[in-house]
Amino acid sequence: ETGVTQTPRHLVMGMTNKKSLKCEQHLGHNAMYWYKQSAKKPLELMFVYNFKEQTENNSVPSRFSPECPNSSHLFLHLHTLQPEDSALYLCASSQGRAGGRSTDTQYFGPGTRLTVL
Amino acid sequence: QKEVEQDPGPLSVPEGAIVSLNCTYSNSAFQYFMWYRQYSRKGPELLMYTYSSGNKEDGRFTAQVDKSSKYISLFIRDSQPSDSATYLCATSGGYNKLIFGAGTRLAVHP
């Protein structure tokens, strides 16, 4: 596998369910990101991890819980979601050098299409 | 005011047309500007990036930044049906933080 992979590609869940999204990058990067993409809205940055440390939490509700066990894997744990959380969830990675440039190219996975009933 | 504004379209053009996609941004401190392309059911992929003002050309694609008017553009020459996608402009708002426009959906019909 190459690049950034995400599983599952599609997920339907009820508001009381607990599920997890998984992201894996095969690029040797040190920074990983979760974004939310809703129709006709800009990509919303949710979380950033640099060298496994969370460096950004963009006021995301606590029903979304990220986990980064190592620099290749990123999870997004979901519980008691709302219908308005239905969206495409994208994972990305970048080189993420400590003190690195803002121009680090971000490479995106294909996303998980989440539907909350 | 949104930090990056982009007309969502859709934009429909005939094959071979010149396409102009545009964004405006609000913060004059932004220095890095990117264009991503997103095909249906795929994640965004970086198409081009520019630093500060000026033009950058790559094949049929030209990215242009006008910092005086806070305006960024992507031109596609000789557009092809394979160019049909959503185009996202983005700018750097700090280390590891990209700020995206809403994306413009482009359809190039044969």
PDB file of C-alpha atoms in Angstrom:
ATOM      1  CA  GLU A   1       0.000   0.000   0.000  1.00  0.00           C
ATOM      2  CA  THR A   2       1.214   3.485  -0.754  1.00  0.00           C
ATOM      3  CA  GLY A   3       0.258   6.979   0.318  1.00  0.00           C
ATOM      4  CA  VAL A   4      -2.463   7.528   2.875  1.00  0.00           C
ATOM      5  CA  THR A   5      -5.137   4.905   3.408  1.00  0.00           C
ATOM      6  CA  GLN A   6      -8.368   5.187   5.364  1.00  0.00           C
ATOM      7  CA  THR A   7     -10.802   2.577   6.599  1.00  0.00           C
ATOM      8  CA  PRO A   8     -13.657   2.123   6.410  1.00  0.00           C
ATOM      9  CA  ARG A   9     -14.539   4.021   3.249  1.00  0.00           C
ATOM     10  CA  HIS A  10     -18.195   4.208   4.222  1.00  0.00           C
ATOM     11  CA  LEU A  11     -19.804   4.075   7.654  1.00  0.00           C
ATOM     12  CA  VAL A  12     -23.407   4.324   8.752  1.00  0.00           C
ATOM     13  CA  MET A  13     -24.022   4.581  12.464  1.00  0.00           C
ATOM     14  CA  GLY A  14     -26.777   5.397  14.904  1.00  0.00           C
ATOM     15  CA  MET A  15     -26.470   8.204  17.397  1.00  0.00           C
ATOM     16  CA  THR A  16     -25.808   5.789  20.262  1.00  0.00           C
ATOM     17  CA  ASN A  17     -23.117   3.757  18.503  1.00  0.00           C
ATOM     18  CA  LYS A  18     -19.382   3.883  19.069  1.00  0.00           C
ATOM     19  CA  LYS A  19     -17.128   3.463  16.077  1.00  0.00           C
ATOM     20  CA  SER A  20     -13.587   4.311  15.033  1.00  0.00           C
ATOM     21  CA  LEU A  21     -12.034   5.606  11.837  1.00  0.00           C
ATOM     22  CA  LYS A  22      -8.529   4.494  10.965  1.00  0.00           C
ATOM     23  CA  CYS A  23      -5.835   6.236   8.948  1.00  0.00           C
ATOM     24  CA  GLU A  24      -2.440   4.900   7.988  1.00  0.00           C
ATOM     25  CA  GLN A  25       0.316   6.678   6.104  1.00  0.00           C
ATOM     26  CA  HIS A  26       3.160   4.934   4.298  1.00  0.00           C
ATOM     27  CA  LEU A  27       5.153   8.077   3.504  1.00  0.00           C
ATOM     28  CA  GLY A  28       7.447   8.291   6.521  1.00  0.00           C
ATOM     29  CA  HIS A  29       5.782  11.505   7.659  1.00  0.00           C
ATOM     30  CA  ASN A  30       5.619  12.847  11.185  1.00  0.00           C
ATOM     31  CA  ALA A  31       2.512  15.025  11.094  1.00  0.00           C
ATOM     32  CA  MET A  32      -1.035  13.734  10.683  1.00  0.00           C
ATOM     33  CA  TYR A  33      -4.350  15.536  10.440  1.00  0.00           C
ATOM     34  CA  TRP A  34      -8.080  14.976  10.619  1.00  0.00           C
ATOM     35  CA  TYR A  35     -10.367  17.167   8.503  1.00  0.00           C
ATOM     36  CA  LYS A  36     -14.133  17.294   8.139  1.00  0.00           C
ATOM     37  CA  GLN A  37     -15.566  18.015   4.683  1.00  0.00           C
ATOM     38  CA  SER A  38     -19.248  18.931   4.423  1.00  0.00           C
ATOM     39  CA  ALA A  39     -21.067  19.780   1.211  1.00  0.00           C
ATOM     40  CA  LYS A  40     -20.399  23.310  -0.046  1.00  0.00           C
ATOM     41  CA  LYS A  41     -18.251  24.129   3.000  1.00  0.00           C
ATOM     42  CA  PRO A  42     -14.480  24.515   3.306  1.00  0.00           C
ATOM     43  CA  LEU A  43     -12.468  21.681   4.738  1.00  0.00           C
ATOM     44  CA  GLU A  44     -12.464  22.081   8.496  1.00  0.00           C
ATOM     45  CA  LEU A  45      -9.277  21.183  10.311  1.00  0.00           C
ATOM     46  CA  MET A  46     -10.116  19.116  13.387  1.00  0.00           C
ATOM     47  CA  PHE A  47      -6.882  17.800  14.878  1.00  0.00           C
ATOM     48  CA  VAL A  48      -3.157  17.917  14.168  1.00  0.00           C
ATOM     49  CA  TYR A  49      -0.525  15.563  15.520  1.00  0.00           C
ATOM     50  CA  ASN A  50       3.188  16.253  15.234  1.00  0.00           C
ATOM     51  CA  PHE A  51       5.547  13.483  16.243  1.00  0.00           C
ATOM     52  CA  LYS A  52       2.598  11.789  18.015  1.00  0.00           C
ATOM     53  CA  GLU A  53       1.779  14.873  20.099  1.00  0.00           C
ATOM     54  CA  GLN A  54      -1.494  16.692  19.569  1.00  0.00           C
ATOM     55  CA  THR A  55      -0.655  20.252  18.529  1.00  0.00           C
ATOM     56  CA  GLU A  56      -4.050  21.452  17.374  1.00  0.00           C
ATOM     57  CA  ASN A  57      -7.600  20.850  18.515  1.00  0.00           C
ATOM     58  CA  ASN A  58      -9.856  23.148  16.560  1.00  0.00           C
ATOM     59  CA  SER A  59     -12.642  23.380  19.171  1.00  0.00           C
ATOM     60  CA  VAL A  60     -13.903  19.950  18.217  1.00  0.00           C
ATOM     61  CA  PRO A  61     -16.742  18.481  20.351  1.00  0.00           C
ATOM     62  CA  SER A  62     -15.649  15.786  22.773  1.00  0.00           C
ATOM     63  CA  ARG A  63     -17.764  13.175  20.960  1.00  0.00           C
ATOM     64  CA  PHE A  64     -14.787  13.072  18.563  1.00  0.00           C
ATOM     65  CA  SER A  65     -11.692  11.619  20.223  1.00  0.00           C
ATOM     66  CA  PRO A  66      -8.420  11.289  18.290  1.00  0.00           C
ATOM     67  CA  GLU A  67      -5.637   8.854  19.013  1.00  0.00           C
ATOM     68  CA  CYS A  68      -2.154   8.737  17.503  1.00  0.00           C
ATOM     69  CA  PRO A  69      -0.256   5.676  18.780  1.00  0.00           C
ATOM     70  CA  ASN A  70       2.676   6.231  16.405  1.00  0.00           C
ATOM     71  CA  SER A  71       3.564   8.531  13.550  1.00  0.00           C
ATOM     72  CA  SER A  72       2.091   6.150  10.947  1.00  0.00           C
ATOM     73  CA  HIS A  73      -1.353   5.620  12.448  1.00  0.00           C
ATOM     74  CA  LEU A  74      -4.168   7.942  13.403  1.00  0.00           C
ATOM     75  CA  PHE A  75      -7.591   7.058  14.741  1.00  0.00           C
ATOM     76  CA  LEU A  76     -10.765   9.039  15.262  1.00  0.00           C
ATOM     77  CA  HIS A  77     -13.050   7.509  17.862  1.00  0.00           C
ATOM     78  CA  LEU A  78     -16.699   8.437  17.521  1.00  0.00           C
ATOM     79  CA  HIS A  79     -19.458   8.218  20.119  1.00  0.00           C
ATOM     80  CA  THR A  80     -22.953   9.666  20.526  1.00  0.00           C
ATOM     81  CA  LEU A  81     -22.718  11.535  17.260  1.00  0.00           C
ATOM     82  CA  GLN A  82     -25.397  13.818  15.862  1.00  0.00           C
ATOM     83  CA  PRO A  83     -26.900  13.768  12.354  1.00  0.00           C
ATOM     84  CA  GLU A  84     -25.078  17.025  11.558  1.00  0.00           C
ATOM     85  CA  ASP A  85     -21.810  15.136  11.999  1.00  0.00           C
ATOM     86  CA  SER A  86     -22.527  13.313   8.743  1.00  0.00           C
ATOM     87  CA  ALA A  87     -19.710  14.287   6.380  1.00  0.00           C
ATOM     88  CA  LEU A  88     -16.568  13.082   4.636  1.00  0.00           C
ATOM     89  CA  TYR A  89     -13.725  12.692   7.136  1.00  0.00           C
ATOM     90  CA  LEU A  90     -10.321  13.096   5.577  1.00  0.00           C
ATOM     91  CA  CYS A  91      -6.981  12.154   6.994  1.00  0.00           C
ATOM     92  CA  ALA A  92      -3.781  13.790   5.764  1.00  0.00           C
ATOM     93  CA  SER A  93      -0.094  13.599   6.533  1.00  0.00           C
ATOM     94  CA  SER A  94       2.925  15.819   5.949  1.00  0.00           C
ATOM     95  CA  GLN A  95       6.637  15.787   6.649  1.00  0.00           C
ATOM     96  CA  GLY A  96       6.156  17.664   9.903  1.00  0.00           C
ATOM     97  CA  ARG A  97       9.753  18.520  10.741  1.00  0.00           C
ATOM     98  CA  ALA A  98      10.084  20.179  14.114  1.00  0.00           C
ATOM     99  CA  GLY A  99      10.066  23.870  13.371  1.00  0.00           C
ATOM    100  CA  GLY A 100       9.346  22.986   9.754  1.00  0.00           C
ATOM    101  CA  ARG A 101       7.970  25.241   7.067  1.00  0.00           C
ATOM    102  CA  SER A 102       4.298  26.027   6.705  1.00  0.00           C
ATOM    103  CA  THR A 103       4.534  24.858   3.132  1.00  0.00           C
ATOM    104  CA  ASP A 104       4.829  21.201   4.043  1.00  0.00           C
ATOM    105  CA  THR A 105       2.679  19.492   1.445  1.00  0.00           C
ATOM    106  CA  GLN A 106      -0.239  17.614   2.927  1.00  0.00           C
ATOM    107  CA  TYR A 107      -1.162  14.297   1.341  1.00  0.00           C
ATOM    108  CA  PHE A 108      -4.748  13.238   1.757  1.00  0.00           C
ATOM    109  CA  GLY A 109      -6.392   9.861   2.026  1.00  0.00           C
ATOM    110  CA  PRO A 110      -9.623   9.032   0.155  1.00  0.00           C
ATOM    111  CA  GLY A 111     -11.782   9.770   3.193  1.00  0.00           C
ATOM    112  CA  THR A 112     -14.488   7.973   5.144  1.00  0.00           C
ATOM    113  CA  ARG A 113     -18.045   8.883   4.192  1.00  0.00           C
ATOM    114  CA  LEU A 114     -19.909   8.946   7.524  1.00  0.00           C
ATOM    115  CA  THR A 115     -23.674   8.956   7.826  1.00  0.00           C
ATOM    116  CA  VAL A 116     -25.249   9.372  11.261  1.00  0.00           C
ATOM    117  CA  LEU A 117     -28.875   8.287  11.483  1.00  0.00           C
TER     118      LEU A 117
ATOM    119  CA  GLN B   1     -15.738  37.468   6.961  1.00  0.00           C
ATOM    120  CA  LYS B   2     -14.404  34.083   5.898  1.00  0.00           C
ATOM    121  CA  GLU B   3     -10.628  33.853   5.680  1.00  0.00           C
ATOM    122  CA  VAL B   4     -10.792  32.355   2.192  1.00  0.00           C
ATOM    123  CA  GLU B   5     -13.750  32.887  -0.148  1.00  0.00           C
ATOM    124  CA  GLN B   6     -14.339  30.744  -3.201  1.00  0.00           C
ATOM    125  CA  ASP B   7     -17.339  30.555  -5.510  1.00  0.00           C
ATOM    126  CA  PRO B   8     -18.634  26.952  -5.287  1.00  0.00           C
ATOM    127  CA  GLY B   9     -19.910  26.937  -8.876  1.00  0.00           C
ATOM    128  CA  PRO B  10     -20.658  24.618 -10.554  1.00  0.00           C
ATOM    129  CA  LEU B  11     -18.752  25.787 -13.585  1.00  0.00           C
ATOM    130  CA  SER B  12     -19.470  24.033 -16.877  1.00  0.00           C
ATOM    131  CA  VAL B  13     -17.259  24.611 -19.922  1.00  0.00           C
ATOM    132  CA  PRO B  14     -16.724  22.932 -23.305  1.00  0.00           C
ATOM    133  CA  GLU B  15     -13.582  20.932 -23.951  1.00  0.00           C
ATOM    134  CA  GLY B  16     -10.700  23.154 -25.038  1.00  0.00           C
ATOM    135  CA  ALA B  17     -11.907  26.225 -23.149  1.00  0.00           C
ATOM    136  CA  ILE B  18      -9.713  28.320 -20.877  1.00  0.00           C
ATOM    137  CA  VAL B  19     -10.911  27.997 -17.299  1.00  0.00           C
ATOM    138  CA  SER B  20     -10.387  30.632 -14.637  1.00  0.00           C
ATOM    139  CA  LEU B  21     -10.879  29.694 -10.982  1.00  0.00           C
ATOM    140  CA  ASN B  22     -10.565  32.333  -8.307  1.00  0.00           C
ATOM    141  CA  CYS B  23     -10.360  32.901  -4.572  1.00  0.00           C
ATOM    142  CA  THR B  24     -10.001  35.885  -2.308  1.00  0.00           C
ATOM    143  CA  TYR B  25      -8.461  35.883   1.134  1.00  0.00           C
ATOM    144  CA  SER B  26      -8.643  38.269   4.027  1.00  0.00           C
ATOM    145  CA  ASN B  27      -5.308  38.132   5.851  1.00  0.00           C
ATOM    146  CA  SER B  28      -2.469  40.001   4.189  1.00  0.00           C
ATOM    147  CA  ALA B  29       0.027  37.993   6.261  1.00  0.00           C
ATOM    148  CA  PHE B  30      -0.648  34.826   4.252  1.00  0.00           C
ATOM    149  CA  GLN B  31       2.373  33.963   2.136  1.00  0.00           C
ATOM    150  CA  TYR B  32       1.795  30.475   0.757  1.00  0.00           C
ATOM    151  CA  PHE B  33      -1.025  29.621  -1.586  1.00  0.00           C
ATOM    152  CA  MET B  34      -2.077  26.246  -2.923  1.00  0.00           C
ATOM    153  CA  TRP B  35      -4.516  24.712  -5.322  1.00  0.00           C
ATOM    154  CA  TYR B  36      -5.797  21.214  -4.661  1.00  0.00           C
ATOM    155  CA  ARG B  37      -7.828  19.083  -7.040  1.00  0.00           C
ATOM    156  CA  GLN B  38     -10.378  16.627  -5.717  1.00  0.00           C
ATOM    157  CA  TYR B  39     -11.969  14.007  -7.918  1.00  0.00           C
ATOM    158  CA  SER B  40     -15.243  12.435  -6.907  1.00  0.00           C
ATOM    159  CA  ARG B  41     -14.809   9.877  -4.111  1.00  0.00           C
ATOM    160  CA  LYS B  42     -11.153  10.793  -3.669  1.00  0.00           C
ATOM    161  CA  GLY B  43      -9.156  12.968  -1.298  1.00  0.00           C
ATOM    162  CA  PRO B  44      -7.699  16.308  -2.420  1.00  0.00           C
ATOM    163  CA  GLU B  45      -4.329  16.209  -4.169  1.00  0.00           C
ATOM    164  CA  LEU B  46      -1.926  19.124  -4.396  1.00  0.00           C
ATOM    165  CA  LEU B  47      -1.910  20.623  -7.871  1.00  0.00           C
ATOM    166  CA  MET B  48       0.238  23.712  -7.456  1.00  0.00           C
ATOM    167  CA  TYR B  49       1.584  26.021  -4.819  1.00  0.00           C
ATOM    168  CA  THR B  50       3.042  29.511  -4.984  1.00  0.00           C
ATOM    169  CA  TYR B  51       4.855  31.737  -2.568  1.00  0.00           C
ATOM    170  CA  SER B  52       3.975  35.423  -2.308  1.00  0.00           C
ATOM    171  CA  SER B  53       2.974  37.228  -5.512  1.00  0.00           C
ATOM    172  CA  GLY B  54       3.500  36.196  -9.090  1.00  0.00           C
ATOM    173  CA  ASN B  55       2.769  33.421 -11.537  1.00  0.00           C
ATOM    174  CA  LYS B  56       3.721  29.780 -11.632  1.00  0.00           C
ATOM    175  CA  GLU B  57       3.153  27.586 -14.647  1.00  0.00           C
ATOM    176  CA  ASP B  58       3.000  23.811 -14.891  1.00  0.00           C
ATOM    177  CA  GLY B  59       1.888  22.430 -18.227  1.00  0.00           C
ATOM    178  CA  ARG B  60      -1.665  23.571 -18.883  1.00  0.00           C
ATOM    179  CA  PHE B  61      -2.021  25.038 -15.390  1.00  0.00           C
ATOM    180  CA  THR B  62      -1.024  28.519 -14.237  1.00  0.00           C
ATOM    181  CA  ALA B  63      -1.365  29.736 -10.658  1.00  0.00           C
ATOM    182  CA  GLN B  64      -1.389  33.456 -10.048  1.00  0.00           C
ATOM    183  CA  VAL B  65      -1.257  35.440  -6.800  1.00  0.00           C
ATOM    184  CA  ASP B  66      -1.993  39.143  -6.515  1.00  0.00           C
ATOM    185  CA  LYS B  67      -1.200  40.106  -2.935  1.00  0.00           C
ATOM    186  CA  SER B  68      -2.210  43.735  -3.447  1.00  0.00           C
ATOM    187  CA  SER B  69      -5.803  42.671  -4.052  1.00  0.00           C
ATOM    188  CA  LYS B  70      -5.610  39.424  -2.002  1.00  0.00           C
ATOM    189  CA  TYR B  71      -6.686  37.453  -5.047  1.00  0.00           C
ATOM    190  CA  ILE B  72      -5.502  34.035  -6.188  1.00  0.00           C
ATOM    191  CA  SER B  73      -6.321  32.396  -9.494  1.00  0.00           C
ATOM    192  CA  LEU B  74      -5.858  29.106 -11.286  1.00  0.00           C
ATOM    193  CA  PHE B  75      -6.016  29.046 -15.069  1.00  0.00           C
ATOM    194  CA  ILE B  76      -6.454  25.849 -17.044  1.00  0.00           C
ATOM    195  CA  ARG B  77      -5.666  26.017 -20.748  1.00  0.00           C
ATOM    196  CA  ASP B  78      -7.109  23.595 -23.295  1.00  0.00           C
ATOM    197  CA  SER B  79      -9.368  22.068 -20.653  1.00  0.00           C
ATOM    198  CA  GLN B  80     -10.084  18.347 -20.909  1.00  0.00           C
ATOM    199  CA  PRO B  81     -12.936  16.196 -19.587  1.00  0.00           C
ATOM    200  CA  SER B  82     -10.367  14.657 -17.225  1.00  0.00           C
ATOM    201  CA  ASP B  83     -10.051  18.091 -15.576  1.00  0.00           C
ATOM    202  CA  SER B  84     -13.606  17.710 -14.262  1.00  0.00           C
ATOM    203  CA  ALA B  85     -13.203  17.850 -10.490  1.00  0.00           C
ATOM    204  CA  THR B  86     -13.556  20.166  -7.532  1.00  0.00           C
ATOM    205  CA  TYR B  87     -10.732  22.670  -7.183  1.00  0.00           C
ATOM    206  CA  LEU B  88      -9.853  23.888  -3.709  1.00  0.00           C
ATOM    207  CA  CYS B  89      -7.747  26.936  -3.011  1.00  0.00           C
ATOM    208  CA  ALA B  90      -5.854  27.047   0.264  1.00  0.00           C
ATOM    209  CA  THR B  91      -3.472  29.297   2.086  1.00  0.00           C
ATOM    210  CA  SER B  92      -1.164  28.757   4.979  1.00  0.00           C
ATOM    211  CA  GLY B  93      -2.367  30.179   8.255  1.00  0.00           C
ATOM    212  CA  GLY B  94       0.590  29.055  10.307  1.00  0.00           C
ATOM    213  CA  TYR B  95       2.679  25.998  10.883  1.00  0.00           C
ATOM    214  CA  ASN B  96       0.850  22.908   9.641  1.00  0.00           C
ATOM    215  CA  LYS B  97      -2.408  24.845   9.333  1.00  0.00           C
ATOM    216  CA  LEU B  98      -4.037  25.214   5.922  1.00  0.00           C
ATOM    217  CA  ILE B  99      -7.152  27.322   5.417  1.00  0.00           C
ATOM    218  CA  PHE B 100      -9.301  26.135   2.532  1.00  0.00           C
ATOM    219  CA  GLY B 101     -11.926  27.697   0.345  1.00  0.00           C
ATOM    220  CA  ALA B 102     -15.188  25.832  -0.170  1.00  0.00           C
ATOM    221  CA  GLY B 103     -14.077  24.499  -3.562  1.00  0.00           C
ATOM    222  CA  THR B 104     -15.341  25.136  -7.108  1.00  0.00           C
ATOM    223  CA  ARG B 105     -16.866  22.225  -8.966  1.00  0.00           C
ATOM    224  CA  LEU B 106     -15.745  22.174 -12.598  1.00  0.00           C
ATOM    225  CA  ALA B 107     -17.317  20.119 -15.379  1.00  0.00           C
ATOM    226  CA  VAL B 108     -15.618  19.996 -18.782  1.00  0.00           C
ATOM    227  CA  HIS B 109     -17.929  18.490 -21.381  1.00  0.00           C
ATOM    228  CA  PRO B 110     -16.782  16.998 -24.695  1.00  0.00           C
TER     229      PRO B 110
END
